[in-house]
């Protein structure tokens, strides 16, 4: 019989261990600057992370990594509420890899934060079409599939695009089957779809009677509608 026991360290690794190792390197190469940017961000050091990524970009030779660096800078400036710079970096990233999702999702998020709903519609549709590519960067499939969707959902509901909103929610439900917020939103949007379809049917009926010179019946239908 083999008994497996989890290995436990007497002295847990420091959260900043990787950062400390990187800072000891005598030469700041392309790779070191990129890793410094990631480690600073991981440790919540926003300004230091920005400086590292901005030092990395002129040295960068790998387009996929350059895309990620621009996207991270967009995220970092968004965290500082410097939305103009955030948009600038996301836009450059989207030009490098137009079919990738991250930059479009970032532009969508900034649009929602600014309540710029028209741009939200545009960037949301691009984020929905975007892909999560195979790169050296680790990512969560669930994060890639639904994190951007909460922002797009706000935009769709703003414009009463309930069918598309339900599609987004059903995708979220696949990853979060027991999430009560998602279940409540599905119920709420489903009701809105039924009301929308019902009102459409009523409008068609009223139009039918008016076209046939039966204003009295049309008026009766309208009169029976709920004030809301």
PDB file of C-alpha atoms in Angstrom:
ATOM      1  CA  UNK A   1       0.000   0.000   0.000  1.00  0.00           C
ATOM      2  CA  UNK A   2       1.307   3.428  -0.999  1.00  0.00           C
ATOM      3  CA  UNK A   3       0.314   6.419   1.090  1.00  0.00           C
ATOM      4  CA  UNK A   4       0.635   9.822  -0.548  1.00  0.00           C
ATOM      5  CA  UNK A   5       1.226  12.752   1.769  1.00  0.00           C
ATOM      6  CA  UNK A   6       1.253  16.347   0.678  1.00  0.00           C
ATOM      7  CA  UNK A   7       4.662  17.941   0.995  1.00  0.00           C
ATOM      8  CA  UNK A   8       4.635  20.881   3.385  1.00  0.00           C
ATOM      9  CA  UNK A   9       7.394  23.423   3.621  1.00  0.00           C
ATOM     10  CA  UNK A  10       8.583  24.501   7.033  1.00  0.00           C
ATOM     11  CA  UNK A  11       9.124  27.971   5.597  1.00  0.00           C
ATOM     12  CA  UNK A  12       6.601  28.912   2.870  1.00  0.00           C
ATOM     13  CA  UNK A  13       8.000  30.683  -0.165  1.00  0.00           C
ATOM     14  CA  UNK A  14       7.769  34.438  -0.091  1.00  0.00           C
ATOM     15  CA  UNK A  15       5.227  35.996  -2.454  1.00  0.00           C
ATOM     16  CA  UNK A  16       7.966  38.308  -3.711  1.00  0.00           C
ATOM     17  CA  UNK A  17      10.566  35.542  -4.195  1.00  0.00           C
ATOM     18  CA  UNK A  18      10.511  35.698  -8.000  1.00  0.00           C
ATOM     19  CA  UNK A  19      10.648  39.473  -7.943  1.00  0.00           C
ATOM     20  CA  UNK A  20      13.649  39.442  -5.612  1.00  0.00           C
ATOM     21  CA  UNK A  21      15.482  37.020  -7.927  1.00  0.00           C
ATOM     22  CA  UNK A  22      14.774  39.183 -10.966  1.00  0.00           C
ATOM     23  CA  UNK A  23      15.969  42.348  -9.243  1.00  0.00           C
ATOM     24  CA  UNK A  24      19.316  40.691  -8.523  1.00  0.00           C
ATOM     25  CA  UNK A  25      20.020  40.135 -12.223  1.00  0.00           C
ATOM     26  CA  UNK A  26      22.906  42.383 -13.348  1.00  0.00           C
ATOM     27  CA  UNK A  27      21.583  42.858 -16.911  1.00  0.00           C
ATOM     28  CA  UNK A  28      18.046  44.026 -17.682  1.00  0.00           C
ATOM     29  CA  UNK A  29      17.346  42.163 -20.906  1.00  0.00           C
ATOM     30  CA  UNK A  30      14.112  41.970 -22.882  1.00  0.00           C
ATOM     31  CA  UNK A  31      13.092  38.863 -20.935  1.00  0.00           C
ATOM     32  CA  UNK A  32      13.965  40.331 -17.540  1.00  0.00           C
ATOM     33  CA  UNK A  33      11.925  43.480 -18.154  1.00  0.00           C
ATOM     34  CA  UNK A  34       8.906  41.438 -19.251  1.00  0.00           C
ATOM     35  CA  UNK A  35       9.099  39.181 -16.200  1.00  0.00           C
ATOM     36  CA  UNK A  36       9.601  42.195 -13.923  1.00  0.00           C
ATOM     37  CA  UNK A  37       6.432  43.739 -15.320  1.00  0.00           C
ATOM     38  CA  UNK A  38       4.485  40.573 -14.615  1.00  0.00           C
ATOM     39  CA  UNK A  39       5.895  40.132 -11.107  1.00  0.00           C
ATOM     40  CA  UNK A  40       5.361  43.756 -10.129  1.00  0.00           C
ATOM     41  CA  UNK A  41       1.748  43.471 -11.314  1.00  0.00           C
ATOM     42  CA  UNK A  42       1.329  40.202  -9.400  1.00  0.00           C
ATOM     43  CA  UNK A  43       2.433  41.996  -6.250  1.00  0.00           C
ATOM     44  CA  UNK A  44       0.143  44.967  -6.775  1.00  0.00           C
ATOM     45  CA  UNK A  45       2.966  47.384  -7.615  1.00  0.00           C
ATOM     46  CA  UNK A  46       1.216  49.208 -10.427  1.00  0.00           C
ATOM     47  CA  UNK A  47       3.640  52.054 -11.130  1.00  0.00           C
ATOM     48  CA  UNK A  48       6.669  49.754 -11.047  1.00  0.00           C
ATOM     49  CA  UNK A  49       4.901  47.321 -13.378  1.00  0.00           C
ATOM     50  CA  UNK A  50       4.151  50.125 -15.834  1.00  0.00           C
ATOM     51  CA  UNK A  51       7.794  51.240 -15.816  1.00  0.00           C
ATOM     52  CA  UNK A  52       8.988  47.679 -16.446  1.00  0.00           C
ATOM     53  CA  UNK A  53       6.598  47.041 -19.354  1.00  0.00           C
ATOM     54  CA  UNK A  54       7.393  50.411 -20.922  1.00  0.00           C
ATOM     55  CA  UNK A  55      11.118  49.601 -20.657  1.00  0.00           C
ATOM     56  CA  UNK A  56      10.438  46.209 -22.246  1.00  0.00           C
ATOM     57  CA  UNK A  57       8.576  47.450 -25.343  1.00  0.00           C
ATOM     58  CA  UNK A  58      11.523  49.065 -27.213  1.00  0.00           C
ATOM     59  CA  UNK A  59      13.498  45.840 -26.734  1.00  0.00           C
ATOM     60  CA  UNK A  60      10.689  43.463 -27.660  1.00  0.00           C
ATOM     61  CA  UNK A  61      11.240  41.065 -30.565  1.00  0.00           C
ATOM     62  CA  UNK A  62       8.278  38.693 -30.057  1.00  0.00           C
ATOM     63  CA  UNK A  63       4.982  40.037 -31.399  1.00  0.00           C
ATOM     64  CA  UNK A  64       2.761  37.824 -29.230  1.00  0.00           C
ATOM     65  CA  UNK A  65       4.523  38.977 -26.080  1.00  0.00           C
ATOM     66  CA  UNK A  66       4.472  42.584 -27.244  1.00  0.00           C
ATOM     67  CA  UNK A  67       0.692  42.270 -27.631  1.00  0.00           C
ATOM     68  CA  UNK A  68       0.385  41.022 -24.059  1.00  0.00           C
ATOM     69  CA  UNK A  69       2.617  43.831 -22.764  1.00  0.00           C
ATOM     70  CA  UNK A  70       0.466  46.481 -24.465  1.00  0.00           C
ATOM     71  CA  UNK A  71      -2.657  44.826 -23.062  1.00  0.00           C
ATOM     72  CA  UNK A  72      -1.192  44.679 -19.545  1.00  0.00           C
ATOM     73  CA  UNK A  73      -0.320  48.381 -19.801  1.00  0.00           C
ATOM     74  CA  UNK A  74      -3.918  49.054 -20.807  1.00  0.00           C
ATOM     75  CA  UNK A  75      -5.073  47.142 -17.721  1.00  0.00           C
ATOM     76  CA  UNK A  76      -2.647  48.975 -15.437  1.00  0.00           C
ATOM     77  CA  UNK A  77      -3.560  52.457 -16.646  1.00  0.00           C
ATOM     78  CA  UNK A  78      -7.236  51.505 -16.385  1.00  0.00           C
ATOM     79  CA  UNK A  79      -6.596  50.567 -12.748  1.00  0.00           C
ATOM     80  CA  UNK A  80      -5.155  54.076 -12.283  1.00  0.00           C
ATOM     81  CA  UNK A  81      -8.296  55.477 -13.966  1.00  0.00           C
ATOM     82  CA  UNK A  82      -6.133  56.995 -16.691  1.00  0.00           C
ATOM     83  CA  UNK A  83      -8.561  55.911 -19.356  1.00  0.00           C
ATOM     84  CA  UNK A  84      -7.027  57.848 -22.251  1.00  0.00           C
ATOM     85  CA  UNK A  85      -3.676  56.072 -21.886  1.00  0.00           C
ATOM     86  CA  UNK A  86      -5.461  52.805 -21.265  1.00  0.00           C
ATOM     87  CA  UNK A  87      -7.370  53.161 -24.546  1.00  0.00           C
ATOM     88  CA  UNK A  88      -4.163  54.080 -26.362  1.00  0.00           C
ATOM     89  CA  UNK A  89      -2.373  50.892 -25.288  1.00  0.00           C
ATOM     90  CA  UNK A  90      -5.373  48.644 -25.929  1.00  0.00           C
ATOM     91  CA  UNK A  91      -5.740  50.151 -29.406  1.00  0.00           C
ATOM     92  CA  UNK A  92      -2.114  49.466 -30.309  1.00  0.00           C
ATOM     93  CA  UNK A  93      -2.493  45.888 -29.044  1.00  0.00           C
ATOM     94  CA  UNK A  94      -5.648  45.331 -31.103  1.00  0.00           C
ATOM     95  CA  UNK A  95      -3.740  46.429 -34.188  1.00  0.00           C
ATOM     96  CA  UNK A  96      -1.056  43.809 -33.558  1.00  0.00           C
ATOM     97  CA  UNK A  97      -3.475  40.909 -33.127  1.00  0.00           C
ATOM     98  CA  UNK A  98      -6.959  41.950 -34.380  1.00  0.00           C
ATOM     99  CA  UNK A  99      -8.509  38.501 -33.803  1.00  0.00           C
ATOM    100  CA  UNK A 100      -7.395  38.190 -30.184  1.00  0.00           C
ATOM    101  CA  UNK A 101      -9.871  39.037 -27.445  1.00  0.00           C
ATOM    102  CA  UNK A 102      -7.960  40.691 -24.575  1.00  0.00           C
ATOM    103  CA  UNK A 103      -7.499  44.158 -26.065  1.00  0.00           C
ATOM    104  CA  UNK A 104     -11.101  44.345 -27.319  1.00  0.00           C
ATOM    105  CA  UNK A 105     -12.292  43.249 -23.875  1.00  0.00           C
ATOM    106  CA  UNK A 106     -10.194  46.016 -22.323  1.00  0.00           C
ATOM    107  CA  UNK A 107     -11.685  48.630 -24.651  1.00  0.00           C
ATOM    108  CA  UNK A 108     -15.145  47.293 -23.835  1.00  0.00           C
ATOM    109  CA  UNK A 109     -14.493  47.620 -20.093  1.00  0.00           C
ATOM    110  CA  UNK A 110     -13.278  51.213 -20.431  1.00  0.00           C
ATOM    111  CA  UNK A 111     -16.372  52.036 -22.522  1.00  0.00           C
ATOM    112  CA  UNK A 112     -18.623  50.683 -19.768  1.00  0.00           C
ATOM    113  CA  UNK A 113     -16.708  52.553 -17.066  1.00  0.00           C
ATOM    114  CA  UNK A 114     -17.161  55.755 -19.060  1.00  0.00           C
ATOM    115  CA  UNK A 115     -20.790  54.863 -19.869  1.00  0.00           C
ATOM    116  CA  UNK A 116     -19.919  55.207 -23.551  1.00  0.00           C
ATOM    117  CA  UNK A 117     -22.548  52.714 -24.617  1.00  0.00           C
ATOM    118  CA  UNK A 118     -22.226  53.141 -28.395  1.00  0.00           C
ATOM    119  CA  UNK A 119     -18.555  52.208 -28.315  1.00  0.00           C
ATOM    120  CA  UNK A 120     -19.484  49.454 -25.884  1.00  0.00           C
ATOM    121  CA  UNK A 121     -21.687  47.864 -28.547  1.00  0.00           C
ATOM    122  CA  UNK A 122     -18.849  47.969 -31.070  1.00  0.00           C
ATOM    123  CA  UNK A 123     -16.091  46.677 -28.792  1.00  0.00           C
ATOM    124  CA  UNK A 124     -18.403  44.103 -27.221  1.00  0.00           C
ATOM    125  CA  UNK A 125     -19.170  42.550 -30.596  1.00  0.00           C
ATOM    126  CA  UNK A 126     -15.436  42.356 -31.362  1.00  0.00           C
ATOM    127  CA  UNK A 127     -14.680  40.816 -27.952  1.00  0.00           C
ATOM    128  CA  UNK A 128     -17.388  38.225 -28.566  1.00  0.00           C
ATOM    129  CA  UNK A 129     -15.810  37.275 -31.898  1.00  0.00           C
ATOM    130  CA  UNK A 130     -12.282  37.307 -30.468  1.00  0.00           C
ATOM    131  CA  UNK A 131     -10.292  34.208 -29.593  1.00  0.00           C
ATOM    132  CA  UNK A 132      -8.024  33.224 -26.732  1.00  0.00           C
ATOM    133  CA  UNK A 133      -4.849  32.127 -28.521  1.00  0.00           C
ATOM    134  CA  UNK A 134      -2.351  29.474 -27.515  1.00  0.00           C
ATOM    135  CA  UNK A 135       0.591  31.417 -26.078  1.00  0.00           C
ATOM    136  CA  UNK A 136       3.266  30.916 -23.452  1.00  0.00           C
ATOM    137  CA  UNK A 137       1.092  32.885 -21.020  1.00  0.00           C
ATOM    138  CA  UNK A 138      -1.089  30.891 -18.678  1.00  0.00           C
ATOM    139  CA  UNK A 139      -4.750  31.828 -18.610  1.00  0.00           C
ATOM    140  CA  UNK A 140      -8.006  30.521 -17.196  1.00  0.00           C
ATOM    141  CA  UNK A 141     -10.432  29.223 -19.865  1.00  0.00           C
ATOM    142  CA  UNK A 142     -13.326  30.392 -17.685  1.00  0.00           C
ATOM    143  CA  UNK A 143     -11.801  33.861 -17.341  1.00  0.00           C
ATOM    144  CA  UNK A 144     -11.259  34.045 -21.071  1.00  0.00           C
ATOM    145  CA  UNK A 145     -14.794  32.925 -21.821  1.00  0.00           C
ATOM    146  CA  UNK A 146     -16.873  35.012 -19.413  1.00  0.00           C
ATOM    147  CA  UNK A 147     -14.905  37.828 -17.745  1.00  0.00           C
ATOM    148  CA  UNK A 148     -15.539  40.237 -20.626  1.00  0.00           C
ATOM    149  CA  UNK A 149     -19.146  39.063 -20.930  1.00  0.00           C
ATOM    150  CA  UNK A 150     -20.362  40.865 -17.791  1.00  0.00           C
ATOM    151  CA  UNK A 151     -19.443  44.176 -19.402  1.00  0.00           C
ATOM    152  CA  UNK A 152     -21.066  43.256 -22.714  1.00  0.00           C
ATOM    153  CA  UNK A 153     -24.180  42.162 -20.833  1.00  0.00           C
ATOM    154  CA  UNK A 154     -24.538  45.667 -19.360  1.00  0.00           C
ATOM    155  CA  UNK A 155     -24.348  47.137 -22.863  1.00  0.00           C
ATOM    156  CA  UNK A 156     -26.894  44.719 -24.329  1.00  0.00           C
ATOM    157  CA  UNK A 157     -29.380  45.310 -21.523  1.00  0.00           C
ATOM    158  CA  UNK A 158     -28.943  49.049 -21.969  1.00  0.00           C
ATOM    159  CA  UNK A 159     -30.199  48.660 -25.552  1.00  0.00           C
ATOM    160  CA  UNK A 160     -32.781  45.992 -24.659  1.00  0.00           C
ATOM    161  CA  UNK A 161     -31.013  43.416 -26.831  1.00  0.00           C
ATOM    162  CA  UNK A 162     -32.429  40.630 -24.700  1.00  0.00           C
ATOM    163  CA  UNK A 163     -31.892  37.723 -27.097  1.00  0.00           C
ATOM    164  CA  UNK A 164     -28.158  38.429 -27.301  1.00  0.00           C
ATOM    165  CA  UNK A 165     -28.039  39.023 -23.555  1.00  0.00           C
ATOM    166  CA  UNK A 166     -29.607  35.608 -22.924  1.00  0.00           C
ATOM    167  CA  UNK A 167     -27.013  33.992 -25.210  1.00  0.00           C
ATOM    168  CA  UNK A 168     -24.230  35.569 -23.119  1.00  0.00           C
ATOM    169  CA  UNK A 169     -25.854  34.458 -19.865  1.00  0.00           C
ATOM    170  CA  UNK A 170     -26.287  30.882 -21.075  1.00  0.00           C
ATOM    171  CA  UNK A 171     -22.572  30.810 -21.901  1.00  0.00           C
ATOM    172  CA  UNK A 172     -21.829  32.005 -18.369  1.00  0.00           C
ATOM    173  CA  UNK A 173     -24.131  29.333 -16.976  1.00  0.00           C
ATOM    174  CA  UNK A 174     -21.984  26.625 -18.579  1.00  0.00           C
ATOM    175  CA  UNK A 175     -19.028  27.749 -16.457  1.00  0.00           C
ATOM    176  CA  UNK A 176     -21.022  28.860 -13.398  1.00  0.00           C
ATOM    177  CA  UNK A 177     -23.964  26.430 -13.195  1.00  0.00           C
ATOM    178  CA  UNK A 178     -24.734  27.171  -9.534  1.00  0.00           C
ATOM    179  CA  UNK A 179     -24.112  30.920  -9.547  1.00  0.00           C
ATOM    180  CA  UNK A 180     -27.303  32.514  -8.218  1.00  0.00           C
ATOM    181  CA  UNK A 181     -26.644  35.866  -9.872  1.00  0.00           C
ATOM    182  CA  UNK A 182     -26.394  34.213 -13.293  1.00  0.00           C
ATOM    183  CA  UNK A 183     -29.557  32.166 -12.655  1.00  0.00           C
ATOM    184  CA  UNK A 184     -31.468  35.282 -11.535  1.00  0.00           C
ATOM    185  CA  UNK A 185     -30.260  37.201 -14.601  1.00  0.00           C
ATOM    186  CA  UNK A 186     -31.376  34.381 -16.908  1.00  0.00           C
ATOM    187  CA  UNK A 187     -34.860  34.468 -15.343  1.00  0.00           C
ATOM    188  CA  UNK A 188     -35.029  38.262 -15.563  1.00  0.00           C
ATOM    189  CA  UNK A 189     -33.926  38.396 -19.192  1.00  0.00           C
ATOM    190  CA  UNK A 190     -36.218  35.505 -20.180  1.00  0.00           C
ATOM    191  CA  UNK A 191     -39.177  37.422 -18.753  1.00  0.00           C
ATOM    192  CA  UNK A 192     -38.093  40.543 -20.649  1.00  0.00           C
ATOM    193  CA  UNK A 193     -37.922  38.526 -23.899  1.00  0.00           C
ATOM    194  CA  UNK A 194     -41.451  37.205 -23.378  1.00  0.00           C
ATOM    195  CA  UNK A 195     -42.767  40.705 -22.660  1.00  0.00           C
ATOM    196  CA  UNK A 196     -40.956  42.074 -25.704  1.00  0.00           C
ATOM    197  CA  UNK A 197     -42.427  39.354 -27.934  1.00  0.00           C
ATOM    198  CA  UNK A 198     -45.884  39.911 -26.439  1.00  0.00           C
ATOM    199  CA  UNK A 199     -45.730  43.645 -27.064  1.00  0.00           C
ATOM    200  CA  UNK A 200     -44.627  42.948 -30.623  1.00  0.00           C
ATOM    201  CA  UNK A 201     -47.637  40.706 -31.166  1.00  0.00           C
ATOM    202  CA  UNK A 202     -49.953  43.367 -29.718  1.00  0.00           C
ATOM    203  CA  UNK A 203     -48.436  46.030 -31.961  1.00  0.00           C
ATOM    204  CA  UNK A 204     -48.999  43.821 -35.010  1.00  0.00           C
ATOM    205  CA  UNK A 205     -52.625  43.241 -33.984  1.00  0.00           C
ATOM    206  CA  UNK A 206     -53.264  46.955 -33.508  1.00  0.00           C
ATOM    207  CA  UNK A 207     -51.683  47.716 -36.885  1.00  0.00           C
ATOM    208  CA  UNK A 208     -53.874  45.037 -38.515  1.00  0.00           C
ATOM    209  CA  UNK A 209     -57.111  46.536 -37.210  1.00  0.00           C
ATOM    210  CA  UNK A 210     -56.069  50.090 -38.087  1.00  0.00           C
ATOM    211  CA  UNK A 211     -55.248  49.056 -41.637  1.00  0.00           C
ATOM    212  CA  UNK A 212     -58.716  47.522 -41.879  1.00  0.00           C
ATOM    213  CA  UNK A 213     -60.374  50.713 -40.625  1.00  0.00           C
ATOM    214  CA  UNK A 214     -61.341  49.133 -37.308  1.00  0.00           C
ATOM    215  CA  UNK A 215     -60.073  51.836 -34.964  1.00  0.00           C
ATOM    216  CA  UNK A 216     -62.545  50.814 -32.266  1.00  0.00           C
ATOM    217  CA  UNK A 217     -61.039  47.334 -31.833  1.00  0.00           C
ATOM    218  CA  UNK A 218     -57.523  48.784 -32.010  1.00  0.00           C
ATOM    219  CA  UNK A 219     -58.459  51.255 -29.265  1.00  0.00           C
ATOM    220  CA  UNK A 220     -59.884  48.450 -27.115  1.00  0.00           C
ATOM    221  CA  UNK A 221     -56.601  46.509 -27.369  1.00  0.00           C
ATOM    222  CA  UNK A 222     -54.553  49.565 -26.475  1.00  0.00           C
ATOM    223  CA  UNK A 223     -56.883  50.388 -23.593  1.00  0.00           C
ATOM    224  CA  UNK A 224     -56.353  46.990 -22.035  1.00  0.00           C
ATOM    225  CA  UNK A 225     -52.572  47.360 -21.957  1.00  0.00           C
ATOM    226  CA  UNK A 226     -50.891  47.743 -18.582  1.00  0.00           C
ATOM    227  CA  UNK A 227     -49.760  51.366 -18.041  1.00  0.00           C
ATOM    228  CA  UNK A 228     -46.126  50.199 -17.709  1.00  0.00           C
TER     229      UNK A 228
END
